[in-house]
Amino acid sequence: MTLLQVMPDDAPDQVLLRTRDQARVADALRAHAVAFDRWPVRGPIAPGTAPDEVLARYRAEVDALQARDDLRLVDVAGLHPEESDAWRRKAATARATFLEEHRHAEAEVRFFAHGAGCFYLHLGEEVYAVVCEAGDLLSVPAGTPHWFDMGPRPEFTAIRFFAGEDGWVGDFTGDPISQRFPRLDALLAADAA
């Protein structure tokens, strides 16, 4: 289930809001033009599942979203844990890349078919940490500073939507803000405490 934690951008230890209530999550994000929705989860995604199979499971939703928002390119991205040094290096490199604050010239639209990841949205003077899990659809408006944490042992499969044919292009801000905020594993551990 989705988790939203809101913190001041200059006080990451101060929690202004923490909720798993889907209506509250949607309302809080909508106030900043961030779209949040839920799609039905269609079975687990096993490691090695072909992207075409993932897309086939969600074909009706994918086609409807593409038509509604004029999204031209769709792909599937993800990582599933493996017990190898090569995988650990790949996962660490991928995690480090997305942990830096950046923005895009178009909306960042993601549907989580499996696993979890956290989008940190730098909205005004606050940071909204949105832990997305299977079934969550998030659309971050163009130009919104944000970063993404896939965790220390990434496990997720996401369908990515793009308006342009060039796919993911990040404009990194150079602001070290992301280094001050709790990571995905810390946010999830707080639930267990």
mmCIF file of C-alpha atoms in Angstrom:
data_model
loop_
_atom_site.group_PDB
_atom_site.id
_atom_site.type_symbol
_atom_site.label_atom_id
_atom_site.label_comp_id
_atom_site.label_asym_id
_atom_site.label_seq_id
_atom_site.Cartn_x
_atom_site.Cartn_y
_atom_site.Cartn_z
ATOM 1 C CA MET A 1 0.000 0.000 0.000
ATOM 2 C CA THR A 2 1.242 3.475 -0.899
ATOM 3 C CA LEU A 3 2.964 5.585 1.743
ATOM 4 C CA LEU A 4 3.211 9.381 1.707
ATOM 5 C CA GLN A 5 5.523 11.246 4.082
ATOM 6 C CA VAL A 6 5.803 15.036 3.846
ATOM 7 C CA MET A 7 8.759 16.905 5.355
ATOM 8 C CA PRO A 8 10.027 20.495 5.230
ATOM 9 C CA ASP A 9 12.858 20.772 2.700
ATOM 10 C CA ASP A 10 15.133 22.194 5.397
ATOM 11 C CA ALA A 11 14.118 19.774 8.194
ATOM 12 C CA PRO A 12 13.987 16.161 6.954
ATOM 13 C CA ASP A 13 13.516 14.827 10.507
ATOM 14 C CA GLN A 14 10.251 16.751 10.923
ATOM 15 C CA VAL A 15 7.251 14.795 9.620
ATOM 16 C CA LEU A 16 4.348 17.037 8.611
ATOM 17 C CA LEU A 17 2.209 14.208 7.279
ATOM 18 C CA ARG A 18 2.599 10.433 7.144
ATOM 19 C CA THR A 19 -0.252 8.389 5.745
ATOM 20 C CA ARG A 20 -1.151 5.213 3.904
ATOM 21 C CA ASP A 21 -4.742 6.363 3.416
ATOM 22 C CA GLN A 22 -5.141 6.314 -0.379
ATOM 23 C CA ALA A 23 -7.654 9.186 -0.456
ATOM 24 C CA ARG A 24 -5.378 11.416 1.657
ATOM 25 C CA VAL A 25 -2.375 10.501 -0.514
ATOM 26 C CA ALA A 26 -4.287 11.373 -3.699
ATOM 27 C CA ASP A 27 -5.638 14.644 -2.261
ATOM 28 C CA ALA A 28 -2.246 15.808 -0.970
ATOM 29 C CA LEU A 29 -0.598 15.099 -4.335
ATOM 30 C CA ARG A 30 -3.460 16.548 -6.392
ATOM 31 C CA ALA A 31 -2.953 19.880 -4.579
ATOM 32 C CA HIS A 32 0.403 20.036 -6.438
ATOM 33 C CA ALA A 33 -0.903 18.765 -9.800
ATOM 34 C CA VAL A 34 0.669 15.334 -9.183
ATOM 35 C CA ALA A 35 -1.671 12.601 -10.425
ATOM 36 C CA PHE A 36 -1.992 9.420 -8.381
ATOM 37 C CA ASP A 37 -4.160 6.434 -9.230
ATOM 38 C CA ARG A 38 -4.410 2.708 -8.573
ATOM 39 C CA TRP A 39 -4.709 -0.049 -11.170
ATOM 40 C CA PRO A 40 -5.518 -3.661 -10.370
ATOM 41 C CA VAL A 41 -2.450 -5.833 -9.806
ATOM 42 C CA ARG A 42 -2.382 -8.718 -12.259
ATOM 43 C CA GLY A 43 -0.231 -11.377 -10.661
ATOM 44 C CA PRO A 44 3.359 -11.318 -9.495
ATOM 45 C CA ILE A 45 6.093 -10.417 -11.959
ATOM 46 C CA ALA A 46 8.768 -13.094 -11.797
ATOM 47 C CA PRO A 47 12.407 -12.266 -12.563
ATOM 48 C CA GLY A 48 13.001 -12.569 -16.287
ATOM 49 C CA THR A 49 9.394 -11.816 -17.270
ATOM 50 C CA ALA A 50 9.512 -10.330 -20.763
ATOM 51 C CA PRO A 51 8.481 -6.670 -21.093
ATOM 52 C CA ASP A 52 5.867 -7.646 -23.702
ATOM 53 C CA GLU A 53 4.219 -9.960 -21.177
ATOM 54 C CA VAL A 54 4.126 -7.202 -18.541
ATOM 55 C CA LEU A 55 2.565 -4.806 -21.050
ATOM 56 C CA ALA A 56 0.050 -7.449 -22.184
ATOM 57 C CA ARG A 57 -1.244 -7.813 -18.606
ATOM 58 C CA TYR A 58 -2.052 -4.096 -18.507
ATOM 59 C CA ARG A 59 -2.849 -3.528 -22.198
ATOM 60 C CA ALA A 60 -6.290 -1.922 -21.639
ATOM 61 C CA GLU A 61 -4.989 0.546 -19.033
ATOM 62 C CA VAL A 62 -1.819 1.316 -20.992
ATOM 63 C CA ASP A 63 -3.740 1.994 -24.213
ATOM 64 C CA ALA A 64 -6.285 4.191 -22.426
ATOM 65 C CA LEU A 65 -3.590 6.260 -20.672
ATOM 66 C CA GLN A 66 -1.556 6.637 -23.863
ATOM 67 C CA ALA A 67 -4.603 7.875 -25.777
ATOM 68 C CA ARG A 68 -5.802 10.200 -23.005
ATOM 69 C CA ASP A 69 -2.424 11.863 -22.342
ATOM 70 C CA ASP A 70 -0.856 11.538 -25.822
ATOM 71 C CA LEU A 71 1.985 9.365 -24.555
ATOM 72 C CA ARG A 72 3.917 7.944 -27.514
ATOM 73 C CA LEU A 73 6.560 5.707 -25.963
ATOM 74 C CA VAL A 74 6.004 2.961 -23.396
ATOM 75 C CA ASP A 75 8.618 0.617 -21.975
ATOM 76 C CA VAL A 76 9.229 -1.588 -18.964
ATOM 77 C CA ALA A 77 12.087 -1.071 -16.515
ATOM 78 C CA GLY A 78 13.009 -2.873 -13.364
ATOM 79 C CA LEU A 79 15.428 -4.802 -11.268
ATOM 80 C CA HIS A 80 15.031 -8.082 -9.418
ATOM 81 C CA PRO A 81 17.564 -9.240 -6.806
ATOM 82 C CA GLU A 82 20.278 -11.658 -7.820
ATOM 83 C CA GLU A 83 23.110 -13.137 -5.821
ATOM 84 C CA SER A 84 26.046 -11.922 -7.871
ATOM 85 C CA ASP A 85 28.634 -9.184 -7.584
ATOM 86 C CA ALA A 86 27.768 -8.003 -11.112
ATOM 87 C CA TRP A 87 24.115 -7.523 -10.134
ATOM 88 C CA ARG A 88 25.046 -5.713 -6.907
ATOM 89 C CA ARG A 89 27.269 -3.293 -8.888
ATOM 90 C CA LYS A 90 24.520 -2.728 -11.467
ATOM 91 C CA ALA A 91 21.934 -2.090 -8.740
ATOM 92 C CA ALA A 92 24.231 0.295 -6.833
ATOM 93 C CA THR A 93 25.013 2.257 -10.005
ATOM 94 C CA ALA A 94 21.337 2.524 -10.965
ATOM 95 C CA ARG A 95 20.361 3.595 -7.459
ATOM 96 C CA ALA A 96 23.062 6.263 -7.291
ATOM 97 C CA THR A 97 22.030 7.751 -10.642
ATOM 98 C CA PHE A 98 18.413 8.349 -9.663
ATOM 99 C CA LEU A 99 19.181 9.528 -6.106
ATOM 100 C CA GLU A 100 20.297 12.913 -7.409
ATOM 101 C CA GLU A 101 17.678 15.657 -7.697
ATOM 102 C CA HIS A 102 16.635 16.229 -11.300
ATOM 103 C CA ARG A 103 13.666 17.281 -13.425
ATOM 104 C CA HIS A 104 12.344 16.500 -16.873
ATOM 105 C CA ALA A 105 10.954 18.535 -19.768
ATOM 106 C CA GLU A 106 7.913 16.229 -19.781
ATOM 107 C CA ALA A 107 5.835 14.523 -17.089
ATOM 108 C CA GLU A 108 7.337 11.443 -15.480
ATOM 109 C CA VAL A 109 4.619 8.793 -15.584
ATOM 110 C CA ARG A 110 5.189 5.425 -13.899
ATOM 111 C CA PHE A 111 3.046 2.414 -13.066
ATOM 112 C CA PHE A 112 4.424 -0.101 -10.585
ATOM 113 C CA ALA A 113 3.467 -3.617 -11.674
ATOM 114 C CA HIS A 114 5.690 -5.215 -9.024
ATOM 115 C CA GLY A 115 7.792 -4.259 -6.031
ATOM 116 C CA ALA A 116 8.362 -0.786 -4.653
ATOM 117 C CA GLY A 117 10.308 2.447 -5.069
ATOM 118 C CA CYS A 118 10.123 5.948 -3.629
ATOM 119 C CA PHE A 119 9.706 9.200 -5.533
ATOM 120 C CA TYR A 120 10.788 12.286 -3.588
ATOM 121 C CA LEU A 121 9.035 15.374 -4.952
ATOM 122 C CA HIS A 122 10.538 18.749 -4.044
ATOM 123 C CA LEU A 123 7.366 20.829 -4.018
ATOM 124 C CA GLY A 124 7.893 24.405 -2.898
ATOM 125 C CA GLU A 125 9.419 24.276 0.580
ATOM 126 C CA GLU A 126 8.460 20.663 1.240
ATOM 127 C CA VAL A 127 9.550 17.198 0.138
ATOM 128 C CA TYR A 128 6.863 14.612 -0.535
ATOM 129 C CA ALA A 129 8.240 11.075 -0.246
ATOM 130 C CA VAL A 130 5.831 8.820 -2.156
ATOM 131 C CA VAL A 131 6.543 5.122 -1.658
ATOM 132 C CA CYS A 132 4.898 3.460 -4.642
ATOM 133 C CA GLU A 133 4.058 -0.231 -4.570
ATOM 134 C CA ALA A 134 2.443 -2.646 -7.002
ATOM 135 C CA GLY A 135 -0.714 -1.102 -8.436
ATOM 136 C CA ASP A 136 0.360 2.542 -8.061
ATOM 137 C CA LEU A 137 0.347 4.969 -10.983
ATOM 138 C CA LEU A 138 2.133 8.276 -10.425
ATOM 139 C CA SER A 139 2.449 11.209 -12.828
ATOM 140 C CA VAL A 140 4.924 13.918 -11.825
ATOM 141 C CA PRO A 141 4.455 17.172 -13.774
ATOM 142 C CA ALA A 142 7.186 18.389 -16.121
ATOM 143 C CA GLY A 143 9.765 20.584 -14.417
ATOM 144 C CA THR A 144 9.162 19.182 -10.913
ATOM 145 C CA PRO A 145 12.454 18.672 -9.041
ATOM 146 C CA HIS A 146 12.556 15.123 -7.705
ATOM 147 C CA TRP A 147 14.653 12.019 -7.145
ATOM 148 C CA PHE A 148 13.956 8.301 -6.902
ATOM 149 C CA ASP A 149 15.178 5.621 -4.511
ATOM 150 C CA MET A 150 14.878 1.989 -5.527
ATOM 151 C CA GLY A 151 16.377 0.805 -2.234
ATOM 152 C CA PRO A 152 19.594 -1.021 -1.354
ATOM 153 C CA ARG A 153 18.285 -4.279 -2.864
ATOM 154 C CA PRO A 154 16.033 -3.104 -5.709
ATOM 155 C CA GLU A 155 13.010 -5.166 -6.594
ATOM 156 C CA PHE A 156 10.506 -3.541 -8.903
ATOM 157 C CA THR A 157 8.970 -3.640 -12.351
ATOM 158 C CA ALA A 158 7.563 -0.376 -13.683
ATOM 159 C CA ILE A 159 5.833 0.584 -16.898
ATOM 160 C CA ARG A 160 7.205 3.935 -18.045
ATOM 161 C CA PHE A 161 5.313 6.352 -20.287
ATOM 162 C CA PHE A 162 6.840 9.162 -22.364
ATOM 163 C CA ALA A 163 5.407 11.898 -24.580
ATOM 164 C CA GLY A 164 8.628 12.112 -26.612
ATOM 165 C CA GLU A 165 10.481 9.388 -28.449
ATOM 166 C CA ASP A 166 13.767 10.053 -26.629
ATOM 167 C CA GLY A 167 12.633 8.432 -23.365
ATOM 168 C CA TRP A 168 14.175 9.303 -20.005
ATOM 169 C CA VAL A 169 16.191 12.534 -20.112
ATOM 170 C CA GLY A 170 17.132 14.040 -16.753
ATOM 171 C CA ASP A 171 18.187 17.620 -16.081
ATOM 172 C CA PHE A 172 20.168 17.323 -12.838
ATOM 173 C CA THR A 173 19.895 20.353 -10.537
ATOM 174 C CA GLY A 174 23.202 19.869 -8.688
ATOM 175 C CA ASP A 175 21.404 20.478 -5.376
ATOM 176 C CA PRO A 176 22.572 17.919 -2.753
ATOM 177 C CA ILE A 177 19.151 17.995 -1.014
ATOM 178 C CA SER A 178 18.532 14.297 -1.623
ATOM 179 C CA GLN A 179 21.448 13.351 0.640
ATOM 180 C CA ARG A 180 19.635 14.712 3.701
ATOM 181 C CA PHE A 181 16.377 12.748 3.446
ATOM 182 C CA PRO A 182 15.525 9.267 4.719
ATOM 183 C CA ARG A 183 15.945 6.564 2.090
ATOM 184 C CA LEU A 184 13.294 4.052 1.029
ATOM 185 C CA ASP A 185 14.485 1.426 3.512
ATOM 186 C CA ALA A 186 14.306 3.903 6.415
ATOM 187 C CA LEU A 187 10.790 5.003 5.445
ATOM 188 C CA LEU A 188 9.596 1.388 5.341
ATOM 189 C CA ALA A 189 11.427 0.477 8.563
ATOM 190 C CA ALA A 190 9.516 3.220 10.392
ATOM 191 C CA ASP A 191 6.325 1.214 9.769
ATOM 192 C CA ALA A 192 7.815 -1.821 11.473
ATOM 193 C CA ALA A 193 8.952 0.165 14.539
#
